[in-house]
Short mmCIF file of C-alpha atoms and ligand atoms in Angstrom, two decimals:
data_model
loop_
_atom_site.label_atom_id
_atom_site.label_comp_id
_atom_site.label_asym_id
_atom_site.label_seq_id
_atom_site.Cartn_x
_atom_site.Cartn_y
_atom_site.Cartn_z
CA MET A 14 112.93 76.31 225.48
CA GLY A 15 110.26 78.59 224.20
CA LYS A 16 112.87 81.26 223.53
CA VAL A 17 114.96 78.84 221.57
CA VAL A 18 112.00 77.84 219.42
CA LEU A 19 111.15 81.48 218.87
CA GLY A 20 114.74 82.21 217.96
CA VAL A 21 114.85 79.36 215.45
CA ALA A 22 111.51 80.44 213.98
CA VAL A 23 112.74 84.03 213.58
CA GLY A 24 115.96 82.77 212.02
CA VAL A 25 114.10 80.61 209.55
CA ALA A 26 111.76 83.47 208.74
CA VAL A 27 114.67 85.83 208.11
CA ALA A 28 116.47 83.25 205.90
CA ALA A 29 113.28 82.64 203.99
CA CYS A 30 112.79 86.36 203.42
CA THR A 31 116.41 86.70 202.25
CA VAL A 32 116.02 83.84 199.79
CA ALA A 33 112.71 85.23 198.60
CA ALA A 34 114.28 88.63 198.16
CA LEU A 35 117.16 87.13 196.21
CA VAL A 36 114.77 85.15 194.00
CA VAL A 37 112.55 88.15 193.42
CA GLY A 38 115.63 90.32 192.76
CA ARG A 39 116.95 87.83 190.26
CA ARG A 40 113.58 87.59 188.58
CA VAL A 41 113.26 91.37 188.39
CA ARG A 42 116.77 91.64 186.92
CA SER A 43 116.07 88.80 184.47
CA ARG A 44 112.76 90.39 183.48
CA ARG A 45 114.57 93.68 182.95
CA LYS A 46 117.17 91.94 180.78
CA TRP A 47 114.49 90.17 178.84
CA LYS A 48 112.77 93.53 178.39
CA ARG A 49 116.01 94.96 177.00
CA VAL A 50 116.29 92.14 174.50
CA VAL A 51 112.66 92.54 173.45
CA GLY A 52 113.45 96.27 173.04
CA VAL A 53 116.29 95.42 170.67
CA LEU A 54 113.96 93.17 168.67
CA LYS A 55 111.25 95.85 168.57
CA GLU A 56 113.61 98.53 167.42
CA MET A 57 114.95 96.22 164.70
CA GLU A 58 111.45 95.31 163.59
CA GLU A 59 110.52 98.95 163.31
CA SER A 60 113.60 99.83 161.27
CA CYS A 61 112.90 96.85 158.95
CA GLU A 62 109.31 97.88 158.42
CA THR A 63 108.11 97.32 154.86
CA THR A 64 104.55 98.61 154.74
CA VAL A 65 102.91 98.53 151.37
CA GLY A 66 103.22 102.36 151.34
CA ARG A 67 106.98 102.11 151.82
CA LEU A 68 107.34 99.35 149.24
CA LYS A 69 105.51 101.50 146.72
CA GLN A 70 108.06 104.27 147.36
CA VAL A 71 110.79 101.72 146.66
CA VAL A 72 108.97 100.72 143.42
CA ASP A 73 108.86 104.32 142.31
CA ALA A 74 112.48 104.92 143.21
CA MET A 75 113.53 101.85 141.23
CA ALA A 76 111.65 103.04 138.16
CA VAL A 77 113.13 106.58 138.49
CA GLU A 78 116.67 105.24 138.91
CA MET A 79 116.19 102.98 135.86
CA HIS A 80 115.25 106.07 133.81
CA ALA A 81 118.24 107.91 135.14
CA GLY A 82 120.64 105.06 134.42
CA LEU A 83 119.27 104.85 130.85
CA ALA A 84 119.51 108.62 130.34
CA SER A 85 123.22 109.01 130.87
CA GLU A 86 126.37 107.03 131.74
CA GLY A 87 126.85 107.31 135.49
CA GLY A 88 123.40 108.95 135.84
CA SER A 89 122.37 106.48 138.53
CA LYS A 90 123.76 103.87 140.90
CA LEU A 91 122.04 101.47 138.49
CA LYS A 92 124.51 100.97 135.66
CA MET A 93 121.77 99.78 133.18
CA LEU A 94 124.34 98.06 130.94
CA LEU A 95 123.63 97.37 127.33
CA THR A 96 123.87 93.70 126.44
CA PHE A 97 123.37 93.96 122.63
CA VAL A 98 121.06 90.98 123.01
CA ASP A 99 118.38 92.16 120.61
CA ASN A 100 116.28 89.01 120.32
CA LEU A 101 115.27 86.26 122.69
CA PRO A 102 114.84 82.58 121.90
CA SER A 103 111.36 81.78 120.73
CA GLY A 104 111.39 77.98 120.59
CA SER A 105 111.90 77.80 116.83
CA GLU A 106 115.68 77.46 117.09
CA LYS A 107 117.31 74.42 115.52
CA GLY A 108 120.66 72.81 115.76
CA ILE A 109 123.34 71.88 118.30
CA PHE A 110 124.72 74.67 120.46
CA TYR A 111 127.27 74.79 123.21
CA ALA A 112 127.60 77.01 126.29
CA LEU A 113 130.27 77.74 128.85
CA ASP A 114 129.22 79.13 132.18
CA LEU A 115 131.94 80.81 134.23
CA GLY A 116 130.98 82.83 137.23
CA GLY A 117 132.25 81.24 140.44
CA THR A 118 134.45 78.52 141.71
CA ASN A 119 133.02 76.02 139.28
CA PHE A 120 132.62 76.25 135.55
CA ARG A 121 130.25 74.26 133.44
CA VAL A 122 130.12 73.22 129.81
CA LEU A 123 126.84 72.40 128.18
CA ARG A 124 125.54 71.06 124.89
CA VAL A 125 121.95 71.42 123.85
CA GLU A 126 120.15 70.04 120.84
CA LEU A 127 117.22 72.11 119.56
CA GLY A 128 114.56 70.67 117.34
CA GLY A 129 112.74 73.78 116.15
CA GLN A 130 109.88 73.43 118.57
CA ARG A 131 109.55 74.47 122.16
CA SER A 132 110.29 71.42 124.20
CA ASP A 133 111.71 70.38 127.50
CA LEU A 134 115.43 70.95 127.12
CA ASP A 135 117.67 68.21 128.29
CA PRO A 136 121.21 69.60 127.97
CA ASP A 137 124.34 67.55 128.55
CA VAL A 138 126.19 69.25 131.34
CA GLU A 139 129.60 68.79 132.87
CA GLN A 140 130.85 70.74 135.85
CA GLN A 141 134.41 71.19 137.03
CA PRO A 142 136.07 73.25 139.75
CA ILE A 143 138.58 75.86 138.65
CA PRO A 144 141.96 75.04 140.21
CA GLU A 145 142.67 77.80 142.68
CA GLN A 146 146.03 78.80 141.25
CA LEU A 147 144.34 79.53 137.92
CA MET A 148 142.01 82.05 139.56
CA THR A 149 144.89 84.36 140.38
CA GLY A 150 147.41 83.48 137.67
CA ARG A 151 147.65 84.43 133.97
CA SER A 152 144.62 84.72 131.74
CA GLU A 153 146.16 82.47 129.09
CA ASP A 154 146.48 79.59 131.58
CA LEU A 155 142.87 79.97 132.74
CA PHE A 156 141.49 80.05 129.17
CA ASP A 157 143.75 77.20 127.97
CA PHE A 158 142.46 75.08 130.85
CA ILE A 159 138.81 75.93 129.95
CA ALA A 160 139.48 75.31 126.22
CA SER A 161 140.94 71.86 127.05
CA SER A 162 137.92 70.86 129.09
CA LEU A 163 135.66 72.06 126.31
CA TYR A 164 137.64 70.09 123.76
CA GLN A 165 137.23 66.88 125.76
CA PHE A 166 133.57 67.56 126.21
CA VAL A 167 133.02 68.14 122.48
CA GLU A 168 135.02 65.04 121.67
CA LYS A 169 132.56 62.89 123.69
CA ASN A 170 129.54 64.07 121.77
CA ASP A 171 130.47 65.35 118.32
CA SER A 172 133.35 65.25 115.91
CA VAL A 173 136.01 67.75 117.02
CA GLN A 174 137.40 67.80 113.46
CA SER A 175 134.03 68.63 111.82
CA PRO A 176 134.42 71.47 109.32
CA ILE A 177 131.10 72.95 110.52
CA MET A 178 131.75 75.72 112.92
CA LYS A 179 130.14 75.11 116.28
CA LEU A 180 128.62 78.08 118.14
CA LEU A 181 129.23 78.75 121.77
CA GLY A 182 127.35 80.98 124.21
CA PHE A 183 129.61 82.26 126.95
CA THR A 184 128.11 83.20 130.31
CA PHE A 185 130.61 85.29 132.14
CA SER A 186 129.17 86.52 135.37
CA PHE A 187 131.55 89.35 136.19
CA PRO A 188 131.08 93.04 135.42
CA VAL A 189 131.70 93.56 131.75
CA LYS A 190 131.40 96.60 129.47
CA GLN A 191 129.83 95.07 126.46
CA THR A 192 130.80 96.34 122.99
CA SER A 193 128.69 93.88 120.94
CA VAL A 194 126.64 90.79 121.65
CA SER A 195 129.81 88.71 121.38
CA SER A 196 132.43 91.01 122.89
CA GLY A 197 133.04 92.98 126.04
CA VAL A 198 135.77 94.25 128.27
CA LEU A 199 136.26 93.02 131.86
CA ILE A 200 135.68 95.94 134.26
CA LYS A 201 136.94 94.11 137.39
CA TRP A 202 137.14 90.67 138.87
CA THR A 203 134.97 89.61 141.84
CA LYS A 204 134.37 86.37 143.76
CA GLY A 205 138.01 85.52 144.46
CA PHE A 206 139.32 85.91 140.90
CA ALA A 207 142.29 88.20 140.45
CA ILE A 208 143.92 87.71 137.03
CA ARG A 209 145.49 91.08 136.57
CA ASP A 210 146.42 90.86 132.90
CA MET A 211 142.70 90.31 132.07
CA VAL A 212 141.27 93.51 133.53
CA GLU A 213 140.11 95.95 130.81
CA LYS A 214 140.76 93.25 128.19
CA GLU A 215 138.34 91.67 125.78
CA VAL A 216 136.87 88.60 127.45
CA ALA A 217 135.34 86.65 124.53
CA GLY A 218 138.44 87.35 122.45
CA ALA A 219 140.67 85.74 125.12
CA LEU A 220 138.51 82.63 125.10
CA GLN A 221 138.31 82.60 121.28
CA GLN A 222 142.12 82.66 121.05
CA ALA A 223 142.41 79.76 123.48
CA LEU A 224 139.83 77.73 121.42
CA THR A 225 141.87 78.47 118.24
CA ARG A 226 145.14 77.47 119.95
CA LYS A 227 143.46 74.20 120.89
CA GLY A 228 142.29 73.67 117.27
CA LEU A 229 138.61 73.68 118.20
CA ASN A 230 136.38 74.84 115.33
CA MET A 231 134.11 76.82 117.55
CA ARG A 232 133.06 80.51 117.66
CA VAL A 233 132.12 82.46 120.73
CA SER A 234 128.98 83.92 119.33
CA VAL A 235 127.42 85.53 122.43
CA LEU A 236 128.86 86.86 125.61
CA VAL A 237 126.27 87.36 128.40
CA ASN A 238 125.90 87.32 132.17
CA ASP A 239 123.73 84.97 134.22
CA THR A 240 120.65 87.20 134.36
CA VAL A 241 120.55 87.45 130.56
CA GLY A 242 120.88 83.66 130.29
CA THR A 243 117.98 83.30 132.71
CA LEU A 244 115.82 85.73 130.69
CA ALA A 245 116.67 83.79 127.50
CA LEU A 246 115.64 80.46 128.96
CA GLY A 247 112.47 82.01 130.48
CA HIS A 248 111.53 83.43 127.10
CA TYR A 249 112.24 80.18 125.31
CA HIS A 250 109.60 78.49 127.48
CA ASP A 251 107.20 81.43 127.78
CA ALA A 252 107.09 84.29 125.29
CA ASP A 253 105.50 86.62 127.85
CA THR A 254 108.74 86.70 129.84
CA VAL A 255 109.99 90.29 130.04
CA ALA A 256 112.44 90.26 132.92
CA ALA A 257 114.74 87.91 134.86
CA VAL A 258 115.95 88.15 138.42
CA ILE A 259 118.72 86.22 140.17
CA ILE A 260 118.44 85.79 143.93
CA GLY A 261 121.30 83.59 145.06
CA THR A 262 124.64 84.50 146.60
CA GLY A 263 124.17 87.93 145.01
CA THR A 264 121.25 89.52 143.26
CA ASN A 265 120.77 91.14 139.89
CA ALA A 266 118.11 91.64 137.22
CA CYS A 267 117.75 92.28 133.52
CA TYR A 268 114.75 93.09 131.33
CA TRP A 269 113.64 93.77 127.79
CA GLU A 270 113.70 97.48 126.98
CA ARG A 271 112.73 99.49 123.91
CA THR A 272 115.84 100.88 122.23
CA ASP A 273 114.33 104.38 121.99
CA ALA A 274 114.14 104.41 125.83
CA ILE A 275 117.89 103.83 126.02
CA ILE A 276 118.64 107.54 125.73
CA LYS A 277 122.31 107.32 126.67
CA CYS A 278 122.91 105.42 123.44
CA GLN A 279 121.35 107.51 120.70
CA GLY A 280 121.31 105.89 117.32
CA LEU A 281 121.19 102.40 118.69
CA LEU A 282 119.26 100.36 116.11
CA THR A 283 118.02 96.86 116.35
CA THR A 284 115.65 95.09 114.05
CA SER A 285 113.51 94.03 116.96
CA GLY A 286 113.38 97.58 118.35
CA GLY A 287 114.44 96.33 121.73
CA MET A 288 117.37 95.08 123.71
CA VAL A 289 118.03 93.36 127.00
CA VAL A 290 119.43 95.74 129.65
CA ASN A 291 121.47 94.35 132.52
CA MET A 292 120.48 96.54 135.44
CA GLU A 293 123.13 95.51 137.96
CA TRP A 294 120.36 96.16 140.51
CA GLY A 295 122.44 94.95 143.44
CA ASN A 296 123.81 98.44 143.55
CA PHE A 297 120.39 100.10 143.66
CA TRP A 298 120.00 102.62 146.52
CA SER A 299 117.16 104.76 147.77
CA SER A 300 116.52 106.68 151.00
CA HIS A 301 113.18 104.75 151.16
CA LEU A 302 114.98 101.44 151.82
CA PRO A 303 114.42 100.44 155.44
CA ARG A 304 117.96 100.44 156.79
CA THR A 305 119.05 99.35 160.31
CA SER A 306 122.25 99.93 162.31
CA TYR A 307 123.14 96.33 161.48
CA ASP A 308 123.08 97.09 157.75
CA ILE A 309 125.25 100.18 158.30
CA GLU A 310 127.84 98.10 160.25
CA LEU A 311 127.75 95.27 157.75
CA ASP A 312 128.37 97.71 154.90
CA ALA A 313 131.17 99.58 156.72
CA GLU A 314 133.00 96.35 157.51
CA SER A 315 132.60 94.96 154.00
CA PRO A 316 135.35 95.02 151.36
CA ASN A 317 133.09 97.22 149.23
CA PRO A 318 131.49 99.91 151.46
CA ASN A 319 128.76 102.09 149.83
CA ASP A 320 128.53 99.52 147.07
CA GLN A 321 125.82 96.92 146.38
CA GLY A 322 123.47 98.37 149.00
CA PHE A 323 120.33 96.58 147.74
CA GLU A 324 122.22 93.27 147.44
CA LYS A 325 123.43 93.58 151.07
CA MET A 326 119.77 93.69 152.26
CA ILE A 327 118.49 90.93 149.98
CA SER A 328 120.92 88.22 148.93
CA GLY A 329 122.11 84.94 150.36
CA MET A 330 125.61 86.18 150.94
CA TYR A 331 124.39 88.58 153.66
CA LEU A 332 121.09 87.53 155.34
CA GLY A 333 122.72 85.12 157.82
CA ASP A 334 125.23 87.77 158.73
CA ILE A 335 122.57 90.33 159.52
CA VAL A 336 120.97 87.83 161.86
CA ARG A 337 124.33 87.11 163.52
CA ARG A 338 124.76 90.84 164.17
CA VAL A 339 121.35 91.07 165.86
CA ILE A 340 122.04 88.07 168.09
CA LEU A 341 125.36 89.59 169.01
CA ARG A 342 123.77 92.84 170.02
CA MET A 343 121.16 91.01 172.14
CA SER A 344 123.87 88.86 173.68
CA GLU A 345 125.85 91.92 174.66
CA GLU A 346 122.79 93.59 176.14
CA SER A 347 121.75 90.63 178.34
CA ASP A 348 122.60 87.07 179.24
CA VAL A 349 119.60 85.46 177.53
CA PHE A 350 122.09 83.68 175.27
CA GLY A 351 124.48 82.94 178.18
CA PRO A 352 127.95 84.51 178.17
CA VAL A 353 128.73 86.22 174.84
CA SER A 354 130.07 83.59 172.52
CA SER A 355 133.30 84.64 170.73
CA ARG A 356 131.98 83.03 167.57
CA LEU A 357 129.36 85.76 167.36
CA TYR A 358 132.17 88.22 166.56
CA LEU A 359 133.25 86.28 163.47
CA PRO A 360 131.72 87.68 160.30
CA PHE A 361 129.76 85.23 158.14
CA THR A 362 129.81 82.42 160.78
CA LEU A 363 126.09 82.04 160.38
CA ARG A 364 125.49 81.12 156.72
CA THR A 365 122.11 81.86 155.15
CA PRO A 366 121.06 78.19 154.55
CA LEU A 367 121.46 77.56 158.29
CA MET A 368 119.57 80.68 159.14
CA ALA A 369 116.80 79.43 156.79
CA ALA A 370 116.85 76.05 158.59
CA MET A 371 116.33 77.87 161.95
CA HIS A 372 113.58 79.97 160.49
CA GLU A 373 111.73 77.00 159.11
CA ASP A 374 112.17 74.77 162.17
CA ASP A 375 108.60 73.66 162.98
CA SER A 376 109.44 71.27 165.83
CA PRO A 377 107.67 72.26 169.10
CA GLU A 378 110.95 72.53 171.02
CA LEU A 379 112.77 74.17 168.15
CA THR A 380 115.47 71.45 168.18
CA GLN A 381 117.06 72.61 164.89
CA VAL A 382 117.43 76.09 166.30
CA ALA A 383 119.05 74.68 169.47
CA ARG A 384 121.40 72.49 167.40
CA ILE A 385 122.52 75.24 165.02
CA LEU A 386 123.03 77.76 167.82
CA LYS A 387 125.14 75.24 169.68
CA ASP A 388 127.15 73.84 166.74
CA VAL A 389 127.66 77.01 164.73
CA LEU A 390 127.54 79.86 167.22
CA ASP A 391 128.61 77.96 170.30
CA ILE A 392 125.52 79.04 172.21
CA PRO A 393 124.31 75.97 174.12
CA ASP A 394 121.26 75.32 176.23
CA ILE A 395 119.16 78.43 175.92
CA PRO A 396 115.51 78.48 176.98
CA LEU A 397 112.74 77.97 174.48
CA LYS A 398 111.68 81.60 174.60
CA ALA A 399 115.22 82.70 173.53
CA ARG A 400 115.12 80.18 170.66
CA LYS A 401 111.80 81.66 169.63
CA LEU A 402 113.40 85.06 169.61
CA VAL A 403 116.07 83.78 167.16
CA VAL A 404 113.34 82.50 164.81
CA LYS A 405 111.69 85.90 164.98
CA ILE A 406 114.97 87.67 164.03
CA CYS A 407 115.36 85.36 161.02
CA ASP A 408 111.75 86.08 160.07
CA VAL A 409 112.15 89.88 160.18
CA VAL A 410 115.36 89.78 158.14
CA THR A 411 114.03 87.41 155.46
CA ARG A 412 110.63 89.09 155.29
CA ARG A 413 112.31 92.44 154.58
CA ALA A 414 114.63 90.91 151.94
CA ALA A 415 111.82 89.15 150.08
CA ARG A 416 109.52 92.18 150.16
CA LEU A 417 112.27 94.44 148.82
CA ALA A 418 113.00 91.98 146.01
CA ALA A 419 109.27 92.06 145.18
CA ALA A 420 109.32 95.87 145.13
CA GLY A 421 112.31 95.75 142.77
CA ILE A 422 110.39 93.43 140.42
CA VAL A 423 107.39 95.73 140.45
CA GLY A 424 109.77 98.66 139.74
CA ILE A 425 110.82 96.97 136.52
CA LEU A 426 107.19 96.27 135.60
CA LYS A 427 106.36 99.91 136.29
CA LYS A 428 109.21 101.13 134.10
CA ILE A 429 107.90 99.07 131.14
CA GLY A 430 104.22 99.74 131.82
CA ARG A 431 103.34 96.28 133.01
CA ASP A 432 102.34 97.08 136.56
CA GLY A 433 98.76 97.96 135.70
CA SER A 434 99.15 101.61 136.69
CA GLY A 435 99.67 102.93 133.17
CA GLY A 436 96.72 104.73 131.68
CA ILE A 437 94.71 104.99 134.87
CA THR A 438 92.45 107.91 134.34
CA GLY A 439 89.82 109.38 136.61
CA GLY A 440 86.97 107.06 137.32
CA ARG A 441 88.59 103.85 136.12
CA SER A 442 89.62 101.37 138.66
CA ARG A 443 92.76 99.26 138.35
CA SER A 444 90.65 96.23 137.58
CA ASP A 445 89.25 97.94 134.40
CA ILE A 446 92.63 98.17 132.80
CA LYS A 447 93.50 95.42 130.38
CA MET A 448 96.60 93.92 131.78
CA ARG A 449 98.77 91.73 129.59
CA ARG A 450 100.05 88.49 130.98
CA THR A 451 103.55 89.14 132.18
CA ALA A 452 106.17 86.58 133.20
CA VAL A 453 109.29 87.09 135.28
CA ALA A 454 111.98 84.39 135.22
CA VAL A 455 113.72 83.78 138.54
CA GLU A 456 116.80 81.79 139.40
CA GLY A 457 118.89 81.42 142.52
CA SER A 458 118.79 79.18 145.57
CA LEU A 459 117.53 81.80 147.99
CA TYR A 460 114.29 81.86 146.03
CA THR A 461 114.15 78.19 145.02
CA GLN A 462 115.33 76.63 148.28
CA TYR A 463 113.94 78.97 150.91
CA THR A 464 110.19 78.55 151.11
CA MET A 465 109.53 81.41 153.48
CA PHE A 466 111.50 83.79 151.32
CA ARG A 467 109.47 82.73 148.26
CA GLU A 468 106.14 83.07 150.04
CA TYR A 469 106.96 86.49 151.39
CA LEU A 470 108.03 87.64 147.94
CA HIS A 471 104.80 86.47 146.37
CA GLU A 472 102.71 87.92 149.20
CA ALA A 473 104.37 91.30 148.67
CA LEU A 474 103.82 91.19 144.89
CA ASN A 475 100.11 90.71 145.61
CA GLU A 476 100.02 93.52 148.14
CA ILE A 477 101.84 96.02 145.94
CA LEU A 478 100.13 95.22 142.69
CA GLY A 479 96.69 94.36 144.13
CA GLU A 480 95.19 90.96 143.45
CA ASP A 481 93.55 91.93 140.16
CA ILE A 482 96.81 92.93 138.57
CA ALA A 483 98.97 90.39 140.34
CA ARG A 484 96.86 87.61 138.80
CA HIS A 485 98.47 88.54 135.45
CA VAL A 486 102.01 88.43 136.75
CA VAL A 487 103.64 85.01 136.90
CA VAL A 488 106.98 84.24 138.44
CA ILE A 489 108.63 81.32 136.76
CA VAL A 490 111.60 79.40 138.05
CA THR A 491 114.10 78.71 135.30
CA GLU A 492 116.40 75.90 136.26
CA ASP A 493 119.96 76.58 135.20
CA GLY A 494 119.15 79.51 132.89
CA SER A 495 122.61 80.90 133.32
CA GLY A 496 124.07 78.03 131.31
CA THR A 497 121.31 76.78 129.03
CA GLY A 498 120.17 80.31 128.26
CA ALA A 499 123.59 81.18 126.73
CA ALA A 500 123.33 78.19 124.37
CA LEU A 501 119.84 79.39 123.38
CA LEU A 502 121.14 82.86 122.70
CA ALA A 503 123.93 81.39 120.62
CA ALA A 504 121.14 79.77 118.63
CA SER A 505 118.83 82.77 118.40
CA HIS A 506 121.75 85.02 117.37
CA SER A 507 123.10 82.55 114.79
CA SER A 508 123.14 83.12 110.96
CA GLU A 509 119.69 84.34 109.96
CA ASN A 510 119.17 86.31 113.17
CA VAL A 511 122.56 87.91 113.56
CA ASN A 512 122.73 91.52 112.63
CA ASN A 513 125.77 92.45 114.63
CA ILE A 514 124.64 95.65 116.22
CA GLN A 515 127.49 97.91 117.19
CA LEU A 516 127.61 101.27 118.83
CA ILE A 517 127.60 103.95 116.16
P1 ADP B 20 125.04 81.42 142.96
O1 ADP B 20 124.24 82.58 143.31
O2 ADP B 20 126.33 81.39 143.73
O3 ADP B 20 125.21 81.17 141.50
P2 ADP B 20 122.87 79.80 143.96
O4 ADP B 20 121.82 80.42 143.13
O5 ADP B 20 122.76 78.34 144.22
O6 ADP B 20 124.33 80.08 143.48
O7 ADP B 20 122.79 80.56 145.40
C1 ADP B 20 123.64 80.17 146.43
C2 ADP B 20 123.26 80.96 147.66
O8 ADP B 20 121.87 80.75 148.02
C3 ADP B 20 124.06 80.60 148.83
O9 ADP B 20 125.13 81.48 148.98
C4 ADP B 20 123.15 80.72 150.03
O10 ADP B 20 123.28 81.98 150.58
C5 ADP B 20 121.76 80.64 149.42
N1 ADP B 20 121.14 79.36 149.74
C6 ADP B 20 121.48 78.15 149.28
N2 ADP B 20 120.67 77.20 149.81
C7 ADP B 20 119.80 77.81 150.63
C8 ADP B 20 118.72 77.39 151.45
N3 ADP B 20 118.38 76.13 151.58
N4 ADP B 20 118.07 78.33 152.15
C9 ADP B 20 118.41 79.61 152.05
N5 ADP B 20 119.41 80.07 151.32
C10 ADP B 20 120.09 79.18 150.60
MG1 MG B 21 124.09 81.34 139.78
#
């Protein structure tokens, strides 16, 4: 009997040891896997590092590239395009002006009434989708369609037959080589448009012909892109506005430059002595940019490799996809996200607004994160610590983006001597320098809708400039500058202001 008891006891002990060994083994393996995932995160954090020192190098590189792009055609990855916009709205404009905003799947028509004094603008706006077949058809069909919509819009508000010529600002957010403030040639289509007979053709001219065909007494008096419209609206409200930045699906910036600094265009004369320059900053590149293996893969797999490098680190089109790539790598390295979800292999499955929603999930159990991982990436039921990891990835990616955008802004300020560094001589501290109030207009949902992005951007501006200088720099959100701004420019470039600068 005693032997039997002893036998059972030994058996139980052996079984217990085996189970314990299994549990310990699994724990050790799981800890090792977790360590690997943390290693991936750490490596990514290090490659995304944006210390103030590094950001200042980016600032300097931006200013240097701006100089190079202004010095000669093709002198930099920054195109620094002339816009021929030589004055900005001041608030004193009077009259009724129209605008047409074409730059994506929708187009908008606007009408704004200006009373000669700065006031809150309340434009009439109508938006319409562009029928898909018109995006890839013939240019005449597209412009006839737009002209008809404009005709109906004018009819609702004014007399179409009026002998007084109406002025129209045209925001056309595709790359254009501008030849005057109201004319320019399409370099290439982007964003799903592919109307072959339009490439290298005069854009405003094509619209003008359609308006004439329609019998609309309206002149396309300015042709601009969305950043220039944003700067115009910013300046209308605040005369200290010197630059505009768009941070939405893509990113770009423009600013007010002295004509004598535009060396590649000798003999350019404007009565104001200045002109808005469209930087096309999405294509900025510098070896100081903190690049990761994820950025390299994203770029290589994109339809435009080696293009738009800055944009691919900053804008709404890409941030979600960088996060997807990091989650995929972690998922391949371990099973903290369960078996690798096939959705993780699909580019752009995780859109930036959803990434932002995960990042800003403040529920204790991170329920939004759990929901989005399950619904969008097909990753169900992962432990809280793995969900926290996802939030951390979003944070690293967004923080880098916002801080780089801030460095870009300071780069512009440095180029035009508004970063407080100009004139520092021995013994004087930055706070002794008289710094002029400087406003930067910003538009785009990444900035306006994503609180963490906005906060990180402002924090970085403070860090780079120092609080004494940063106090003088204000970032102003301009709602719908891309449309309203074009109408304002049509106003500020009308009759008395127009001096039709041309290349000589
Ligand atoms: P666009 O740049 O196309 O003219 P927007 O300025 O509205 O238009 O920007 C749209 C982009 O902003 C989207 O592609 C998306 O990436 C990003 N976005 C929109 N909403 C949010 C949000 N709530 N949080 C983060 N990003 C957002
Ligand atoms: Mg936009």
